[in-house]
Amino acid sequence: MEQKGFDGNFLIGILLIFGILIWFNTTQIPSQEYNNQVEFEQNDIVVNDSQKKSNNIIPDSEQDLEKNEINDSELEFYELSNELLKVVVSNKGGAIHEVILKDYYTYDSLDLKLVDDLDFNFSFFLKKQKINSSELVFHNLLQSENKISLKFQDPDSNSVIFTYELLPNSYQLKFYVSTTETSSYIEPEKLIWSQKINQFEKNLDNERNTTTINYSLNNKSSKQLSLMKDADKIIEAPIWIAHKQQFFSTIISSENIFQSAIINSMKPSHDEYVKHLTSEFLIDYDSKKNNYVFDLFFVPNKYSLLSSFNKGFESLVPLGWGIFGWVNKYLVIPMFNFLENFGLNYGIIILLIAFVIKMILFLPTKSSYLSMAKMRVLKPEIDAINEKIEDPIKRQQAHMNLYRKTGVSPLGGCLPMLLQLPILIALFRFFPASIELRQQPFLWADDLSSYDSILELGFSIPLYGDHISLFALLMTLATALQMMYSNQMSSSNAQMPQMKYVMYTMPVIFLFVMNNYSSALSYYYFLANIMTFAQQAWIRRSIDDEKLYNMLQANKSKPIKKSKFQQRLEDLSRQNQKR
């Protein structure tokens, strides 16, 4: 009685999974308050005669300003440091020169400079002239281990002070701007933050496709520019803007100071850097206080850390929208964090997550394969109906009548599989975005957040890559094994013999797709397929086809319970026949 063939419901499930995976991949992350006026004690201000002579003089025109350059010998750098960050500030423009995250390194074991070669400029209007901070030389007023103040003053004693304060054991840097007006008003115009993003990860293409600019209008969520192409946008009244990379972000935040912002993301035509991100903020002029406070965050994209700021930064971690994000937030992340507390290797943590999830999905899985078994044992009767009735509509009605009498649902094998899709898609988003897996080794993989390579080909195969990922290969083999076994459990479909070729091509497609993905994701899918195969084998042994067939035949003698909707349809059908 057992027949072999390919189950259309199973194919639909696989195609849905694959299609959604591709769609998701191509479309879709307290300190002391600053006083109203920065005050400096006279004893803290140390400016000698030579410094006074070198103070910049406001020129008569913007053309003269451009000539105000600083020699390399005059460059001075000041370092702020805490347990997590090292920030270097330059006297040229009073700008941030570089920011280093102490606990992280690049894929080739270099210091991770989240900010390097920053194009920083704060422009002002003094009288009728525009002044760019990038063209000025600032002088050190006050410096400690985690705080520095830099000042520019013109001959008329109009001054601008930049103060940077690095909070203890934090990724947050406070940036204060204060102005002192004597002979004329000083009106801020724009803050420009432009940087070429350096490569930190092994897979440049993947890092580039996850680098963009996010912006928030409400401190609860954020939107982003396109990941795949160059883009720019004008944002009205943003609260914060983030230059987001695959695992790290630079965030510029301020309450009620930004009138608008122009953001731009541009992909270079070469591989010298990842992307060029630029944010240009229009500043709201404060004529009463002349003080402006900005919060700068140089953070790893760790969900729990970003959530702790209560500003919606956690939206920088791409967990997926709707139900997919909920699965990650309320199931996967809590389970991952719980297991992480035991100090286990991350490969073991992924194994345990796969086991728990397969146990959660066991009942839907069992229901699916039991429905497939019912369809399989009814196959001879279905074939008999097909041979007897030629009219397609009457044939379909006869099929549904048989299903109704035996208590079989034709969608019973597909719907339980659809229930598993939110978890599959959620994990497809979770593993590649988890910084916890970054540079974590397991077996032959040296970085679970990137692809594992057992062989470098020395040339690139289109859509595949220039290496062989063993986890992707194992996942492909496990997928083929699981699909073939599912095919044996399902009813045959003689009318669609071409489907057997699809069964063998689908794993190959997965191989091409997953070869450059996170090895943690391929490893999880490999485990999930092996566990699914084991569950199928156990379920198959527990099902007696003869007893199942006898049970279905016994159902034919039972009265058929009709729903009100079904009864109405039958009544309408009878009325139409009488007419």
Coordinates of N, CA and C in Angstrom, one line a residue, residues 34-179:
Y34 N 24.8 68.6 31.9 CA 25.7 69.7 31.6 C 25.0 71.0 32.1
N35 N 25.8 71.9 32.8 CA 25.2 73.1 33.3 C 24.8 74.0 32.1
N36 N 24.0 75.0 32.4 CA 23.5 75.9 31.4 C 24.6 76.7 30.7
Q37 N 25.7 76.9 31.4 CA 26.8 77.6 30.9 C 28.1 76.9 31.4
V38 N 29.1 76.6 30.4 CA 30.3 76.0 30.8 C 31.2 77.0 31.5
E39 N 31.6 76.7 32.7 CA 32.4 77.6 33.5 C 33.8 77.0 33.7
F40 N 34.8 77.8 33.6 CA 36.1 77.3 33.8 C 36.8 78.2 34.8
E41 N 37.4 77.6 35.8 CA 38.2 78.4 36.8 C 39.4 79.0 36.1
Q42 N 39.7 80.2 36.6 CA 40.9 80.9 36.0 C 42.2 80.1 36.2
N43 N 42.2 79.3 37.3 CA 43.5 78.5 37.5 C 43.6 77.4 36.5
D44 N 42.5 76.9 35.9 CA 42.5 75.8 35.0 C 42.9 76.3 33.6
I45 N 42.8 77.6 33.3 CA 43.1 78.1 32.0 C 44.6 78.4 31.9
V46 N 45.3 77.7 31.1 CA 46.8 77.9 31.0 C 47.0 78.2 29.6
V47 N 47.2 79.5 29.3 CA 47.5 79.9 27.9 C 48.7 80.8 28.0
N48 N 49.9 80.4 27.5 CA 51.1 81.2 27.5 C 51.1 82.2 26.4
D49 N 52.1 83.1 26.4 CA 52.2 84.2 25.4 C 52.2 83.6 24.0
S50 N 53.0 82.6 23.8 CA 53.1 82.0 22.5 C 51.8 81.5 21.9
Q51 N 50.9 80.9 22.8 CA 49.6 80.5 22.4 C 48.7 81.6 22.0
K52 N 48.8 82.8 22.8 CA 48.0 83.9 22.5 C 48.4 84.5 21.2
K53 N 49.7 84.5 20.8 CA 50.1 85.0 19.5 C 49.6 84.1 18.4
S54 N 49.4 82.9 18.7 CA 49.0 81.9 17.6 C 47.5 81.8 17.5
N55 N 46.8 82.5 18.3 CA 45.3 82.4 18.2 C 44.8 82.9 16.8
N56 N 43.8 82.1 16.3 CA 43.3 82.4 15.0 C 42.6 83.7 15.0
I57 N 42.8 84.5 13.9 CA 42.1 85.7 13.7 C 41.0 85.5 12.7
I58 N 39.8 86.0 13.0 CA 38.7 85.9 12.0 C 39.0 86.7 10.8
P59 N 39.1 86.1 9.7 CA 39.4 86.9 8.4 C 38.2 87.6 7.9
D60 N 38.5 88.4 6.9 CA 37.4 89.3 6.4 C 36.6 88.5 5.4
S61 N 37.0 87.4 4.9 CA 36.2 86.7 3.9 C 36.5 85.2 4.1
E62 N 35.5 84.4 3.5 CA 35.7 82.9 3.5 C 36.9 82.5 2.8
Q63 N 37.3 83.3 1.8 CA 38.5 82.9 1.0 C 39.7 83.0 1.9
D64 N 39.8 84.0 2.8 CA 40.9 84.1 3.7 C 40.9 83.0 4.7
L65 N 39.7 82.5 5.1 CA 39.6 81.4 6.1 C 40.2 80.2 5.5
E66 N 40.1 79.9 4.3 CA 40.7 78.7 3.7 C 42.2 78.7 3.8
K67 N 42.8 79.9 3.9 CA 44.2 79.9 4.0 C 44.7 79.6 5.5
N68 N 43.8 79.6 6.4 CA 44.2 79.3 7.8 C 44.4 77.9 8.0
E69 N 45.6 77.4 7.6 CA 46.0 76.0 7.7 C 46.9 75.8 8.9
I70 N 47.0 74.6 9.3 CA 47.9 74.2 10.4 C 49.0 73.3 9.9
N71 N 50.2 73.6 10.4 CA 51.3 72.7 10.0 C 51.3 71.4 10.8
D72 N 51.9 70.4 10.3 CA 51.9 69.1 11.0 C 52.6 69.3 12.4
S73 N 53.6 70.2 12.4 CA 54.3 70.4 13.7 C 53.5 71.0 14.7
E74 N 52.4 71.7 14.3 CA 51.5 72.3 15.3 C 50.4 71.4 15.7
L75 N 50.2 70.3 15.1 CA 49.1 69.4 15.4 C 49.4 68.8 16.9
E76 N 48.3 68.8 17.6 CA 48.3 68.2 19.0 C 47.2 67.3 19.1
F77 N 47.4 66.2 19.8 CA 46.3 65.2 20.0 C 46.2 65.0 21.5
Y78 N 44.9 64.8 21.9 CA 44.6 64.6 23.3 C 43.8 63.4 23.5
E79 N 44.1 62.5 24.4 CA 43.5 61.2 24.6 C 42.6 61.2 25.8
L80 N 41.4 60.7 25.6 CA 40.4 60.4 26.6 C 40.2 58.9 26.7
S81 N 40.1 58.3 27.9 CA 40.1 56.9 27.9 C 39.2 56.4 29.1
N82 N 38.5 55.3 28.9 CA 37.9 54.6 30.0 C 38.0 53.1 29.8
E83 N 37.2 52.3 30.4 CA 37.4 50.8 30.3 C 37.1 50.3 29.0
L84 N 36.3 51.0 28.2 CA 35.8 50.5 26.9 C 36.3 51.2 25.7
L85 N 36.5 52.5 25.8 CA 36.9 53.3 24.6 C 38.2 54.1 24.9
K86 N 38.8 54.4 23.7 CA 39.9 55.4 23.7 C 39.5 56.4 22.6
V87 N 39.4 57.6 23.0 CA 39.0 58.7 22.1 C 40.2 59.7 22.0
V88 N 40.6 60.0 20.7 CA 41.7 60.9 20.5 C 41.1 62.1 19.8
V89 N 41.3 63.3 20.4 CA 40.8 64.6 19.9 C 42.0 65.4 19.4
S90 N 41.8 66.1 18.3 CA 42.8 67.0 17.7 C 42.5 68.4 17.9
N91 N 43.6 69.2 18.0 CA 43.4 70.7 18.1 C 43.0 71.3 16.8
K92 N 43.2 70.6 15.7 CA 42.8 71.1 14.4 C 41.3 70.9 14.3
G93 N 40.5 72.0 14.4 CA 39.1 71.9 14.3 C 38.4 71.4 15.6
G94 N 39.2 71.1 16.6 CA 38.6 70.6 17.8 C 37.9 69.3 17.6
A95 N 38.3 68.5 16.6 CA 37.6 67.4 16.1 C 38.1 66.1 16.7
I96 N 37.2 65.1 16.7 CA 37.6 63.7 17.0 C 38.5 63.1 16.0
H97 N 39.6 62.7 16.4 CA 40.6 62.1 15.4 C 40.4 60.6 15.2
E98 N 40.2 59.9 16.3 CA 39.9 58.5 16.1 C 39.2 58.0 17.4
V99 N 38.5 56.9 17.3 CA 37.8 56.2 18.4 C 38.1 54.7 18.3
I100 N 38.7 54.2 19.3 CA 39.0 52.7 19.4 C 38.2 52.0 20.4
L101 N 37.6 50.9 20.0 CA 36.9 50.0 20.9 C 37.8 49.0 21.5
K102 N 38.1 49.1 22.8 CA 39.2 48.3 23.4 C 38.9 46.8 23.4
D103 N 37.7 46.4 23.5 CA 37.3 45.0 23.6 C 37.2 44.2 22.3
Y104 N 37.4 44.9 21.2 CA 37.1 44.3 19.9 C 38.3 44.6 19.0
Y105 N 38.4 43.7 18.0 CA 39.5 43.8 17.0 C 38.9 43.5 15.6
T106 N 39.7 43.9 14.6 CA 39.2 43.6 13.2 C 39.5 42.1 13.0
Y107 N 39.0 41.6 11.8 CA 39.1 40.2 11.4 C 40.6 39.8 11.3
D108 N 41.5 40.8 11.0 CA 42.9 40.5 11.0 C 43.7 40.9 12.2
S109 N 43.0 41.0 13.3 CA 43.6 41.2 14.7 C 44.2 42.6 14.9
L110 N 43.7 43.6 14.2 CA 44.1 45.0 14.4 C 43.2 45.7 15.3
D111 N 43.6 46.8 15.9 CA 42.7 47.7 16.7 C 41.5 48.1 15.9
L112 N 40.4 48.0 16.5 CA 39.1 48.3 15.8 C 38.9 49.8 16.0
K113 N 39.2 50.6 15.0 CA 39.0 52.0 15.0 C 37.7 52.3 14.3
L114 N 36.7 52.5 15.2 CA 35.3 52.8 14.7 C 35.3 54.1 14.0
V115 N 36.0 55.1 14.5 CA 36.1 56.4 13.8 C 37.6 56.6 13.5
D116 N 37.8 56.9 12.2 CA 39.2 57.1 11.7 C 39.1 58.0 10.5
D117 N 39.9 59.0 10.4 CA 39.9 59.9 9.3 C 38.5 60.5 9.2
L118 N 38.0 61.1 10.3 CA 36.6 61.6 10.3 C 36.6 63.0 9.7
D119 N 35.7 63.3 8.8 CA 35.5 64.7 8.3 C 34.4 65.3 9.2
F120 N 34.9 66.2 10.1 CA 34.1 66.8 11.1 C 34.1 68.3 11.0
N121 N 33.0 68.9 11.0 CA 32.9 70.4 10.9 C 31.7 70.9 11.5
F122 N 31.9 71.9 12.4 CA 30.8 72.7 13.0 C 30.9 74.1 12.5
S123 N 30.0 74.5 11.7 CA 30.0 75.9 11.1 C 29.2 76.9 11.9
F124 N 29.7 78.1 11.9 CA 29.0 79.2 12.6 C 28.9 80.5 11.7
F125 N 28.1 81.4 12.1 CA 28.1 82.7 11.5 C 28.5 83.7 12.6
L126 N 29.5 84.5 12.3 CA 30.0 85.5 13.1 C 29.9 86.8 12.3
K127 N 29.0 87.7 12.7 CA 28.7 88.9 11.9 C 28.1 88.3 10.6
K128 N 28.7 88.7 9.5 CA 28.2 88.2 8.2 C 29.1 87.1 7.6
Q129 N 30.0 86.6 8.4 CA 31.0 85.7 7.9 C 30.6 84.2 8.4
K130 N 30.9 83.3 7.6 CA 30.7 81.9 7.9 C 32.1 81.3 8.4
I131 N 32.1 80.7 9.5 CA 33.3 80.1 10.1 C 33.2 78.6 10.2
N132 N 34.1 77.9 9.7 CA 34.2 76.4 9.8 C 35.2 76.0 10.8
S133 N 34.7 75.2 11.8 CA 35.6 74.8 12.8 C 36.8 74.0 12.3
S134 N 36.6 73.3 11.2 CA 37.6 72.5 10.6 C 38.8 73.3 10.1
E135 N 38.6 74.6 10.0 CA 39.7 75.5 9.5 C 40.3 76.3 10.6
L136 N 39.9 76.0 11.9 CA 40.4 76.7 13.0 C 41.4 75.9 13.9
V137 N 42.2 76.5 14.6 CA 43.1 75.9 15.6 C 42.6 76.2 17.0
F138 N 42.3 75.1 17.7 CA 41.8 75.3 19.1 C 42.9 75.1 20.1
H139 N 42.7 75.5 21.3 CA 43.8 75.4 22.3 C 43.2 74.8 23.6
N140 N 44.0 74.0 24.2 CA 43.6 73.2 25.3 C 43.4 74.1 26.6
L141 N 42.2 74.1 27.1 CA 41.9 74.8 28.3 C 41.9 73.9 29.6
L142 N 41.4 72.8 29.4 CA 41.3 71.9 30.6 C 41.3 70.4 30.1
Q143 N 42.1 69.6 30.7 CA 42.2 68.2 30.4 C 42.3 67.3 31.6
S144 N 41.6 66.2 31.6 CA 41.7 65.2 32.6 C 41.7 63.9 31.9
E145 N 41.6 62.8 32.6 CA 41.6 61.5 32.0 C 40.4 61.2 31.1
N146 N 39.2 61.8 31.4 CA 38.0 61.6 30.6 C 37.3 62.8 30.2
K147 N 38.0 64.0 30.3 CA 37.4 65.2 29.9 C 38.4 66.2 29.3
I148 N 38.0 66.9 28.3 CA 38.9 67.9 27.7 C 38.1 69.1 27.1
S149 N 38.5 70.3 27.3 CA 37.9 71.5 26.7 C 38.9 72.2 25.8
L150 N 38.4 72.5 24.6 CA 39.2 73.2 23.6 C 38.5 74.5 23.2
K151 N 39.3 75.5 23.1 CA 38.8 76.9 22.9 C 39.4 77.6 21.7
F152 N 38.5 78.2 20.9 CA 38.9 79.2 19.9 C 38.4 80.6 20.3
Q153 N 39.3 81.6 20.1 CA 38.8 82.9 20.5 C 39.4 83.9 19.5
D154 N 38.6 84.9 19.0 CA 39.0 85.9 18.1 C 39.5 87.1 18.8
P155 N 40.1 88.1 18.1 CA 40.7 89.3 18.8 C 39.6 90.1 19.6
D156 N 38.4 89.9 19.2 CA 37.3 90.7 19.9 C 36.7 89.9 21.1
S157 N 37.4 88.8 21.4 CA 37.0 87.9 22.6 C 35.7 87.1 22.3
N158 N 35.3 87.1 21.1 CA 34.2 86.1 20.8 C 34.8 84.7 20.8
S159 N 34.2 83.7 21.4 CA 34.9 82.4 21.5 C 33.9 81.3 21.4
V160 N 34.5 80.2 21.0 CA 33.8 78.9 20.9 C 34.5 77.8 21.7
I161 N 33.8 77.1 22.5 CA 34.5 76.1 23.3 C 33.8 74.7 23.0
F162 N 34.7 73.8 22.7 CA 34.3 72.4 22.5 C 34.7 71.6 23.7
T163 N 33.8 70.9 24.4 CA 34.1 70.1 25.5 C 33.7 68.6 25.3
Y164 N 34.6 67.7 25.4 CA 34.3 66.3 25.3 C 34.5 65.6 26.7
E165 N 33.4 64.9 27.1 CA 33.5 64.2 28.3 C 33.1 62.7 28.1
L166 N 34.1 61.8 28.4 CA 33.8 60.4 28.2 C 33.4 59.8 29.5
L167 N 32.1 59.3 29.5 CA 31.6 58.8 30.8 C 32.2 57.5 31.2
P168 N 32.4 57.3 32.5 CA 33.1 56.1 33.0 C 32.4 54.8 32.6
N169 N 33.2 53.8 32.2 CA 32.7 52.5 31.9 C 31.5 52.5 30.9
S170 N 31.6 53.4 29.9 CA 30.5 53.6 29.0 C 31.0 53.8 27.6
Y171 N 30.0 53.6 26.7 CA 30.3 53.8 25.3 C 29.8 55.2 24.8
Q172 N 29.5 56.0 25.8 CA 28.9 57.3 25.6 C 29.9 58.5 25.8
L173 N 29.9 59.4 24.8 CA 30.8 60.6 24.9 C 29.9 61.8 24.8
K174 N 30.0 62.6 25.8 CA 29.2 63.9 25.8 C 30.0 64.9 25.0
F175 N 29.3 65.7 24.2 CA 30.0 66.7 23.4 C 29.2 68.0 23.6
Y176 N 29.9 69.0 24.3 CA 29.3 70.3 24.6 C 29.9 71.4 23.7
V177 N 29.0 72.2 23.2 CA 29.5 73.4 22.4 C 28.9 74.6 23.1
S178 N 29.7 75.6 23.5 CA 29.3 76.8 24.1 C 29.9 78.0 23.4
T179 N 29.2 79.1 23.3 CA 29.7 80.3 22.6 C 29.6 81.4 23.5

